[in-house]
């Protein structure tokens, strides 16, 4: 069986590491196409080394443009590679422009598409990610859902049950595998003079926050008013917008360059609280037992809000942000286990193997 994997953003590298390891264990051939959506070395190349997965067979170097520019250029380049490689299935992850481009290029060539992390919905169609995931799910032949809620969303949209497989969350697999490695290999706490349990980790990268001067100012002001020690690894977009908008940063906010995955895991595991607009970081906070404030009006991971691990705050209101960061004891943190048992990568590989061997199952 020949598998082609299309990835382009940090979270996808992590998810792909889990599945690539499982594919290799079964002797399945895989070619990785990196679209280049994240083109900063700290946000891509270091990941392949730390995650112990092969360097991509192809790096398209496509990034930095608008959604339309990126997606169109990716489709053209991916299509040419798929015609050359003729894989049995194309694997795509999550909800980025790379995800949608991989799905469209493959489905128009009648190459089966498998979408990992299918069925997630924010129900906010203003988010580019929401459009990407909806279109991808309806184009895909195999949909690997991480939760029961995701399965329900797909059923409500009329996607046939035969295409949907509840396998658990590959990010949970990754958290289990890399958590211990981070303790052994990362020295980020010492480098930044941070004490375990005495700082807030923040990440801000979504366009709805970074490209809106009012929202980005409110987030930084809310961080400042909390008077907590906050470490903020700066996404390139966020760094650019802070400079362009002339937003000043208070002394309690430590701005650092993007960090490698193991350093990020170490920061997550040892934070008192995490504030983020990232879907993946919300889950990782839960995996490591850390409460999370989400700087968005909605989340795909509603089960974490319901269980009291996650709080949504209005990213335009500094007072709400400050309150979320300060009132850590108000998180209920009920015991739940919605993301499987840490074997999602193996489950995905088993389904792929059995389905590829019976091609009639595709498109059923």
PDB file of N, CA and C in Angstrom, residues 213-301:
ATOM      1  N   UNK A 213      -7.189  44.898  15.399  1.00  0.00           N
ATOM      2  CA  UNK A 213      -6.430  45.713  16.347  1.00  0.00           C
ATOM      3  C   UNK A 213      -7.097  45.746  17.724  1.00  0.00           C
ATOM      4  N   UNK A 214      -8.423  45.862  17.745  1.00  0.00           N
ATOM      5  CA  UNK A 214      -9.130  45.952  19.026  1.00  0.00           C
ATOM      6  C   UNK A 214      -8.977  44.668  19.828  1.00  0.00           C
ATOM      7  N   UNK A 215      -9.150  43.544  19.167  1.00  0.00           N
ATOM      8  CA  UNK A 215      -9.069  42.267  19.887  1.00  0.00           C
ATOM      9  C   UNK A 215      -7.643  41.991  20.359  1.00  0.00           C
ATOM     10  N   UNK A 216      -6.668  42.232  19.494  1.00  0.00           N
ATOM     11  CA  UNK A 216      -5.290  41.961  19.891  1.00  0.00           C
ATOM     12  C   UNK A 216      -4.863  42.885  21.036  1.00  0.00           C
ATOM     13  N   UNK A 217      -5.274  44.139  20.975  1.00  0.00           N
ATOM     14  CA  UNK A 217      -4.977  45.066  22.071  1.00  0.00           C
ATOM     15  C   UNK A 217      -5.633  44.612  23.359  1.00  0.00           C
ATOM     16  N   UNK A 218      -6.881  44.164  23.273  1.00  0.00           N
ATOM     17  CA  UNK A 218      -7.603  43.698  24.460  1.00  0.00           C
ATOM     18  C   UNK A 218      -6.924  42.483  25.077  1.00  0.00           C
ATOM     19  N   UNK A 219      -6.442  41.572  24.237  1.00  0.00           N
ATOM     20  CA  UNK A 219      -5.755  40.379  24.754  1.00  0.00           C
ATOM     21  C   UNK A 219      -4.491  40.774  25.504  1.00  0.00           C
ATOM     22  N   UNK A 220      -3.683  41.625  24.903  1.00  0.00           N
ATOM     23  CA  UNK A 220      -2.438  42.043  25.552  1.00  0.00           C
ATOM     24  C   UNK A 220      -2.737  42.834  26.828  1.00  0.00           C
ATOM     25  N   UNK A 221      -3.765  43.684  26.792  1.00  0.00           N
ATOM     26  CA  UNK A 221      -4.145  44.440  27.995  1.00  0.00           C
ATOM     27  C   UNK A 221      -4.648  43.506  29.094  1.00  0.00           C
ATOM     28  N   UNK A 222      -5.441  42.508  28.714  1.00  0.00           N
ATOM     29  CA  UNK A 222      -5.925  41.555  29.708  1.00  0.00           C
ATOM     30  C   UNK A 222      -4.797  40.782  30.352  1.00  0.00           C
ATOM     31  N   UNK A 223      -3.815  40.390  29.539  1.00  0.00           N
ATOM     32  CA  UNK A 223      -2.638  39.720  30.084  1.00  0.00           C
ATOM     33  C   UNK A 223      -1.924  40.644  31.085  1.00  0.00           C
ATOM     34  N   UNK A 224      -1.761  41.906  30.688  1.00  0.00           N
ATOM     35  CA  UNK A 224      -1.035  42.852  31.537  1.00  0.00           C
ATOM     36  C   UNK A 224      -1.763  43.088  32.860  1.00  0.00           C
ATOM     37  N   UNK A 225      -3.089  43.218  32.802  1.00  0.00           N
ATOM     38  CA  UNK A 225      -3.860  43.522  34.006  1.00  0.00           C
ATOM     39  C   UNK A 225      -3.901  42.363  34.986  1.00  0.00           C
ATOM     40  N   UNK A 226      -3.611  41.158  34.517  1.00  0.00           N
ATOM     41  CA  UNK A 226      -3.619  40.005  35.426  1.00  0.00           C
ATOM     42  C   UNK A 226      -2.436  40.023  36.379  1.00  0.00           C
ATOM     43  N   UNK A 227      -1.372  40.739  35.979  1.00  0.00           N
ATOM     44  CA  UNK A 227      -0.137  40.805  36.780  1.00  0.00           C
ATOM     45  C   UNK A 227       0.516  39.446  36.991  1.00  0.00           C
ATOM     46  N   UNK A 228       0.133  38.460  36.214  1.00  0.00           N
ATOM     47  CA  UNK A 228       0.767  37.151  36.296  1.00  0.00           C
ATOM     48  C   UNK A 228       1.945  37.098  35.334  1.00  0.00           C
ATOM     49  N   UNK A 229       2.895  36.233  35.626  1.00  0.00           N
ATOM     50  CA  UNK A 229       4.001  36.018  34.696  1.00  0.00           C
ATOM     51  C   UNK A 229       3.484  35.217  33.514  1.00  0.00           C
ATOM     52  N   UNK A 230       3.568  35.793  32.339  1.00  0.00           N
ATOM     53  CA  UNK A 230       3.020  35.171  31.133  1.00  0.00           C
ATOM     54  C   UNK A 230       4.132  35.007  30.112  1.00  0.00           C
ATOM     55  N   UNK A 231       4.303  33.791  29.616  1.00  0.00           N
ATOM     56  CA  UNK A 231       5.273  33.544  28.553  1.00  0.00           C
ATOM     57  C   UNK A 231       4.501  33.332  27.261  1.00  0.00           C
ATOM     58  N   UNK A 232       4.871  34.089  26.239  1.00  0.00           N
ATOM     59  CA  UNK A 232       4.130  34.103  24.979  1.00  0.00           C
ATOM     60  C   UNK A 232       5.077  33.840  23.808  1.00  0.00           C
ATOM     61  N   UNK A 233       5.172  32.578  23.347  1.00  0.00           N
ATOM     62  CA  UNK A 233       5.924  32.311  22.119  1.00  0.00           C
ATOM     63  C   UNK A 233       5.193  32.956  20.940  1.00  0.00           C
ATOM     64  N   UNK A 234       5.886  33.800  20.204  1.00  0.00           N
ATOM     65  CA  UNK A 234       5.231  34.630  19.203  1.00  0.00           C
ATOM     66  C   UNK A 234       5.146  33.948  17.839  1.00  0.00           C
ATOM     67  N   UNK A 235       3.929  33.689  17.394  1.00  0.00           N
ATOM     68  CA  UNK A 235       3.698  33.287  16.015  1.00  0.00           C
ATOM     69  C   UNK A 235       4.132  34.447  15.119  1.00  0.00           C
ATOM     70  N   UNK A 236       4.723  34.155  13.945  1.00  0.00           N
ATOM     71  CA  UNK A 236       5.171  35.249  13.065  1.00  0.00           C
ATOM     72  C   UNK A 236       4.082  36.270  12.762  1.00  0.00           C
ATOM     73  N   UNK A 237       2.844  35.811  12.553  1.00  0.00           N
ATOM     74  CA  UNK A 237       1.762  36.755  12.270  1.00  0.00           C
ATOM     75  C   UNK A 237       1.521  37.680  13.462  1.00  0.00           C
ATOM     76  N   UNK A 238       1.527  37.111  14.667  1.00  0.00           N
ATOM     77  CA  UNK A 238       1.284  37.911  15.857  1.00  0.00           C
ATOM     78  C   UNK A 238       2.391  38.942  16.063  1.00  0.00           C
ATOM     79  N   UNK A 239       3.625  38.518  15.861  1.00  0.00           N
ATOM     80  CA  UNK A 239       4.759  39.435  15.994  1.00  0.00           C
ATOM     81  C   UNK A 239       4.624  40.606  15.035  1.00  0.00           C
ATOM     82  N   UNK A 240       4.239  40.309  13.806  1.00  0.00           N
ATOM     83  CA  UNK A 240       4.081  41.353  12.797  1.00  0.00           C
ATOM     84  C   UNK A 240       2.972  42.323  13.169  1.00  0.00           C
ATOM     85  N   UNK A 241       1.840  41.793  13.625  1.00  0.00           N
ATOM     86  CA  UNK A 241       0.698  42.655  13.951  1.00  0.00           C
ATOM     87  C   UNK A 241       0.979  43.523  15.177  1.00  0.00           C
ATOM     88  N   UNK A 242       1.652  42.997  16.177  1.00  0.00           N
ATOM     89  CA  UNK A 242       2.003  43.814  17.337  1.00  0.00           C
ATOM     90  C   UNK A 242       2.826  45.029  16.902  1.00  0.00           C
ATOM     91  N   UNK A 243       3.756  44.792  16.004  1.00  0.00           N
ATOM     92  CA  UNK A 243       4.594  45.889  15.518  1.00  0.00           C
ATOM     93  C   UNK A 243       3.792  46.858  14.653  1.00  0.00           C
ATOM     94  N   UNK A 244       2.993  46.328  13.747  1.00  0.00           N
ATOM     95  CA  UNK A 244       2.234  47.181  12.829  1.00  0.00           C
ATOM     96  C   UNK A 244       1.194  48.027  13.558  1.00  0.00           C
ATOM     97  N   UNK A 245       0.561  47.442  14.583  1.00  0.00           N
ATOM     98  CA  UNK A 245      -0.461  48.166  15.340  1.00  0.00           C
ATOM     99  C   UNK A 245       0.133  49.059  16.425  1.00  0.00           C
ATOM    100  N   UNK A 246       1.437  48.926  16.669  1.00  0.00           N
ATOM    101  CA  UNK A 246       2.075  49.722  17.714  1.00  0.00           C
ATOM    102  C   UNK A 246       1.600  49.373  19.109  1.00  0.00           C
ATOM    103  N   UNK A 247       1.335  48.094  19.358  1.00  0.00           N
ATOM    104  CA  UNK A 247       0.839  47.646  20.668  1.00  0.00           C
ATOM    105  C   UNK A 247       2.024  47.403  21.588  1.00  0.00           C
ATOM    106  N   UNK A 248       2.040  48.070  22.712  1.00  0.00           N
ATOM    107  CA  UNK A 248       3.119  47.882  23.683  1.00  0.00           C
ATOM    108  C   UNK A 248       2.796  46.711  24.602  1.00  0.00           C
ATOM    109  N   UNK A 249       3.829  46.061  25.085  1.00  0.00           N
ATOM    110  CA  UNK A 249       3.682  44.854  25.897  1.00  0.00           C
ATOM    111  C   UNK A 249       4.229  45.115  27.292  1.00  0.00           C
ATOM    112  N   UNK A 250       3.438  44.778  28.307  1.00  0.00           N
ATOM    113  CA  UNK A 250       3.823  45.033  29.698  1.00  0.00           C
ATOM    114  C   UNK A 250       4.967  44.116  30.131  1.00  0.00           C
ATOM    115  N   UNK A 251       5.595  44.485  31.231  1.00  0.00           N
ATOM    116  CA  UNK A 251       6.781  43.767  31.710  1.00  0.00           C
ATOM    117  C   UNK A 251       6.482  42.348  32.182  1.00  0.00           C
ATOM    118  N   UNK A 252       5.223  42.075  32.552  1.00  0.00           N
ATOM    119  CA  UNK A 252       4.907  40.731  33.029  1.00  0.00           C
ATOM    120  C   UNK A 252       4.734  39.732  31.891  1.00  0.00           C
ATOM    121  N   UNK A 253       4.794  40.208  30.647  1.00  0.00           N
ATOM    122  CA  UNK A 253       4.628  39.349  29.468  1.00  0.00           C
ATOM    123  C   UNK A 253       5.991  39.131  28.821  1.00  0.00           C
ATOM    124  N   UNK A 254       6.428  37.887  28.815  1.00  0.00           N
ATOM    125  CA  UNK A 254       7.722  37.533  28.246  1.00  0.00           C
ATOM    126  C   UNK A 254       7.517  37.019  26.827  1.00  0.00           C
ATOM    127  N   UNK A 255       7.943  37.816  25.847  1.00  0.00           N
ATOM    128  CA  UNK A 255       7.828  37.427  24.445  1.00  0.00           C
ATOM    129  C   UNK A 255       9.061  36.643  24.024  1.00  0.00           C
ATOM    130  N   UNK A 256       8.835  35.463  23.431  1.00  0.00           N
ATOM    131  CA  UNK A 256       9.951  34.658  22.941  1.00  0.00           C
ATOM    132  C   UNK A 256       9.636  34.183  21.532  1.00  0.00           C
ATOM    133  N   UNK A 257      10.662  33.745  20.807  1.00  0.00           N
ATOM    134  CA  UNK A 257      10.468  33.187  19.472  1.00  0.00           C
ATOM    135  C   UNK A 257       9.701  31.869  19.563  1.00  0.00           C
ATOM    136  N   UNK A 258       9.107  31.417  18.438  1.00  0.00           N
ATOM    137  CA  UNK A 258       8.458  30.100  18.442  1.00  0.00           C
ATOM    138  C   UNK A 258       9.419  29.028  18.940  1.00  0.00           C
ATOM    139  N   UNK A 259       8.889  28.054  19.660  1.00  0.00           N
ATOM    140  CA  UNK A 259       9.721  27.006  20.249  1.00  0.00           C
ATOM    141  C   UNK A 259       9.437  25.676  19.569  1.00  0.00           C
ATOM    142  N   UNK A 260      10.362  24.748  19.712  1.00  0.00           N
ATOM    143  CA  UNK A 260      10.170  23.400  19.213  1.00  0.00           C
ATOM    144  C   UNK A 260       9.084  22.672  19.986  1.00  0.00           C
ATOM    145  N   UNK A 261       8.693  21.527  19.466  1.00  0.00           N
ATOM    146  CA  UNK A 261       7.569  20.803  20.062  1.00  0.00           C
ATOM    147  C   UNK A 261       7.857  20.344  21.479  1.00  0.00           C
ATOM    148  N   UNK A 262       9.024  19.788  21.727  1.00  0.00           N
ATOM    149  CA  UNK A 262       9.324  19.293  23.069  1.00  0.00           C
ATOM    150  C   UNK A 262       9.390  20.433  24.075  1.00  0.00           C
ATOM    151  N   UNK A 263       9.920  21.584  23.666  1.00  0.00           N
ATOM    152  CA  UNK A 263       9.913  22.743  24.557  1.00  0.00           C
ATOM    153  C   UNK A 263       8.471  23.201  24.827  1.00  0.00           C
ATOM    154  N   UNK A 264       7.638  23.149  23.805  1.00  0.00           N
ATOM    155  CA  UNK A 264       6.239  23.546  23.991  1.00  0.00           C
ATOM    156  C   UNK A 264       5.530  22.601  24.948  1.00  0.00           C
ATOM    157  N   UNK A 265       5.772  21.312  24.805  1.00  0.00           N
ATOM    158  CA  UNK A 265       5.194  20.339  25.729  1.00  0.00           C
ATOM    159  C   UNK A 265       5.629  20.629  27.159  1.00  0.00           C
ATOM    160  N   UNK A 266       6.897  20.942  27.326  1.00  0.00           N
ATOM    161  CA  UNK A 266       7.418  21.238  28.657  1.00  0.00           C
ATOM    162  C   UNK A 266       6.748  22.477  29.252  1.00  0.00           C
ATOM    163  N   UNK A 267       6.577  23.501  28.434  1.00  0.00           N
ATOM    164  CA  UNK A 267       5.891  24.708  28.897  1.00  0.00           C
ATOM    165  C   UNK A 267       4.442  24.404  29.262  1.00  0.00           C
ATOM    166  N   UNK A 268       3.776  23.587  28.466  1.00  0.00           N
ATOM    167  CA  UNK A 268       2.379  23.239  28.740  1.00  0.00           C
ATOM    168  C   UNK A 268       2.248  22.439  30.027  1.00  0.00           C
ATOM    169  N   UNK A 269       3.077  21.425  30.175  1.00  0.00           N
ATOM    170  CA  UNK A 269       2.968  20.523  31.326  1.00  0.00           C
ATOM    171  C   UNK A 269       3.144  21.239  32.659  1.00  0.00           C
ATOM    172  N   UNK A 270       3.953  22.284  32.662  1.00  0.00           N
ATOM    173  CA  UNK A 270       4.351  22.900  33.922  1.00  0.00           C
ATOM    174  C   UNK A 270       3.725  24.271  34.165  1.00  0.00           C
ATOM    175  N   UNK A 271       2.798  24.676  33.309  1.00  0.00           N
ATOM    176  CA  UNK A 271       2.113  25.946  33.497  1.00  0.00           C
ATOM    177  C   UNK A 271       1.049  25.833  34.587  1.00  0.00           C
ATOM    178  N   UNK A 272       0.793  26.958  35.248  1.00  0.00           N
ATOM    179  CA  UNK A 272      -0.332  27.006  36.178  1.00  0.00           C
ATOM    180  C   UNK A 272      -1.648  27.075  35.417  1.00  0.00           C
ATOM    181  N   UNK A 273      -1.593  27.689  34.232  1.00  0.00           N
ATOM    182  CA  UNK A 273      -2.771  27.884  33.403  1.00  0.00           C
ATOM    183  C   UNK A 273      -2.293  28.185  31.986  1.00  0.00           C
ATOM    184  N   UNK A 274      -3.125  27.852  31.001  1.00  0.00           N
ATOM    185  CA  UNK A 274      -2.816  28.150  29.610  1.00  0.00           C
ATOM    186  C   UNK A 274      -3.910  29.038  29.043  1.00  0.00           C
ATOM    187  N   UNK A 275      -3.509  30.078  28.298  1.00  0.00           N
ATOM    188  CA  UNK A 275      -4.446  30.945  27.584  1.00  0.00           C
ATOM    189  C   UNK A 275      -4.123  30.848  26.107  1.00  0.00           C
ATOM    190  N   UNK A 276      -5.098  30.504  25.279  1.00  0.00           N
ATOM    191  CA  UNK A 276      -4.791  30.194  23.882  1.00  0.00           C
ATOM    192  C   UNK A 276      -5.996  30.398  22.977  1.00  0.00           C
ATOM    193  N   UNK A 277      -5.743  30.583  21.684  1.00  0.00           N
ATOM    194  CA  UNK A 277      -6.811  30.510  20.692  1.00  0.00           C
ATOM    195  C   UNK A 277      -6.600  29.299  19.779  1.00  0.00           C
ATOM    196  N   UNK A 278      -5.697  28.414  20.157  1.00  0.00           N
ATOM    197  CA  UNK A 278      -5.386  27.214  19.390  1.00  0.00           C
ATOM    198  C   UNK A 278      -6.251  26.035  19.826  1.00  0.00           C
ATOM    199  N   UNK A 279      -6.829  25.334  18.861  1.00  0.00           N
ATOM    200  CA  UNK A 279      -7.597  24.145  19.201  1.00  0.00           C
ATOM    201  C   UNK A 279      -6.728  23.051  19.783  1.00  0.00           C
ATOM    202  N   UNK A 280      -5.550  22.831  19.181  1.00  0.00           N
ATOM    203  CA  UNK A 280      -4.665  21.782  19.662  1.00  0.00           C
ATOM    204  C   UNK A 280      -4.149  22.036  21.060  1.00  0.00           C
ATOM    205  N   UNK A 281      -3.794  23.272  21.358  1.00  0.00           N
ATOM    206  CA  UNK A 281      -3.253  23.591  22.685  1.00  0.00           C
ATOM    207  C   UNK A 281      -4.322  23.432  23.761  1.00  0.00           C
ATOM    208  N   UNK A 282      -5.581  23.701  23.418  1.00  0.00           N
ATOM    209  CA  UNK A 282      -6.668  23.467  24.380  1.00  0.00           C
ATOM    210  C   UNK A 282      -6.667  22.012  24.843  1.00  0.00           C
ATOM    211  N   UNK A 283      -6.534  21.112  23.889  1.00  0.00           N
ATOM    212  CA  UNK A 283      -6.537  19.687  24.234  1.00  0.00           C
ATOM    213  C   UNK A 283      -5.279  19.294  24.994  1.00  0.00           C
ATOM    214  N   UNK A 284      -4.150  19.804  24.569  1.00  0.00           N
ATOM    215  CA  UNK A 284      -2.906  19.456  25.243  1.00  0.00           C
ATOM    216  C   UNK A 284      -2.927  19.927  26.684  1.00  0.00           C
ATOM    217  N   UNK A 285      -3.530  21.074  26.946  1.00  0.00           N
ATOM    218  CA  UNK A 285      -3.690  21.524  28.324  1.00  0.00           C
ATOM    219  C   UNK A 285      -4.429  20.462  29.134  1.00  0.00           C
ATOM    220  N   UNK A 286      -5.515  19.947  28.582  1.00  0.00           N
ATOM    221  CA  UNK A 286      -6.290  18.909  29.262  1.00  0.00           C
ATOM    222  C   UNK A 286      -5.472  17.640  29.456  1.00  0.00           C
ATOM    223  N   UNK A 287      -4.753  17.227  28.429  1.00  0.00           N
ATOM    224  CA  UNK A 287      -3.948  16.013  28.537  1.00  0.00           C
ATOM    225  C   UNK A 287      -2.942  16.108  29.683  1.00  0.00           C
ATOM    226  N   UNK A 288      -2.428  17.314  29.933  1.00  0.00           N
ATOM    227  CA  UNK A 288      -1.414  17.492  30.983  1.00  0.00           C
ATOM    228  C   UNK A 288      -1.998  18.022  32.292  1.00  0.00           C
ATOM    229  N   UNK A 289      -3.339  18.037  32.379  1.00  0.00           N
ATOM    230  CA  UNK A 289      -3.986  18.402  33.639  1.00  0.00           C
ATOM    231  C   UNK A 289      -3.886  19.872  33.992  1.00  0.00           C
ATOM    232  N   UNK A 290      -3.857  20.743  32.973  1.00  0.00           N
ATOM    233  CA  UNK A 290      -3.712  22.182  33.196  1.00  0.00           C
ATOM    234  C   UNK A 290      -4.988  22.891  32.747  1.00  0.00           C
ATOM    235  N   UNK A 291      -5.579  23.748  33.577  1.00  0.00           N
ATOM    236  CA  UNK A 291      -6.775  24.488  33.151  1.00  0.00           C
ATOM    237  C   UNK A 291      -6.450  25.437  32.001  1.00  0.00           C
ATOM    238  N   UNK A 292      -7.482  25.743  31.190  1.00  0.00           N
ATOM    239  CA  UNK A 292      -7.253  26.506  29.963  1.00  0.00           C
ATOM    240  C   UNK A 292      -8.304  27.595  29.797  1.00  0.00           C
ATOM    241  N   UNK A 293      -7.848  28.791  29.428  1.00  0.00           N
ATOM    242  CA  UNK A 293      -8.722  29.887  29.029  1.00  0.00           C
ATOM    243  C   UNK A 293      -8.610  30.017  27.517  1.00  0.00           C
ATOM    244  N   UNK A 294      -9.731  29.911  26.813  1.00  0.00           N
ATOM    245  CA  UNK A 294      -9.728  29.981  25.361  1.00  0.00           C
ATOM    246  C   UNK A 294     -10.158  31.367  24.899  1.00  0.00           C
ATOM    247  N   UNK A 295      -9.299  32.006  24.128  1.00  0.00           N
ATOM    248  CA  UNK A 295      -9.506  33.389  23.686  1.00  0.00           C
ATOM    249  C   UNK A 295     -10.324  33.414  22.396  1.00  0.00           C
ATOM    250  N   UNK A 296     -11.504  32.821  22.474  1.00  0.00           N
ATOM    251  CA  UNK A 296     -12.400  32.722  21.332  1.00  0.00           C
ATOM    252  C   UNK A 296     -13.835  32.713  21.825  1.00  0.00           C
ATOM    253  N   UNK A 297     -14.767  32.926  20.894  1.00  0.00           N
ATOM    254  CA  UNK A 297     -16.177  32.923  21.246  1.00  0.00           C
ATOM    255  C   UNK A 297     -16.768  31.523  21.236  1.00  0.00           C
ATOM    256  N   UNK A 298     -16.042  30.561  20.647  1.00  0.00           N
ATOM    257  CA  UNK A 298     -16.523  29.192  20.599  1.00  0.00           C
ATOM    258  C   UNK A 298     -15.332  28.259  20.507  1.00  0.00           C
ATOM    259  N   UNK A 299     -15.576  26.972  20.724  1.00  0.00           N
ATOM    260  CA  UNK A 299     -14.523  25.976  20.608  1.00  0.00           C
ATOM    261  C   UNK A 299     -15.096  24.701  20.019  1.00  0.00           C
ATOM    262  N   UNK A 300     -14.246  23.965  19.298  1.00  0.00           N
ATOM    263  CA  UNK A 300     -14.640  22.651  18.800  1.00  0.00           C
ATOM    264  C   UNK A 300     -14.671  21.613  19.914  1.00  0.00           C
ATOM    265  N   UNK A 301     -13.986  21.898  21.013  1.00  0.00           N
ATOM    266  CA  UNK A 301     -13.832  20.922  22.087  1.00  0.00           C
ATOM    267  C   UNK A 301     -14.780  21.270  23.230  1.00  0.00           C
TER     268      UNK A 301
END
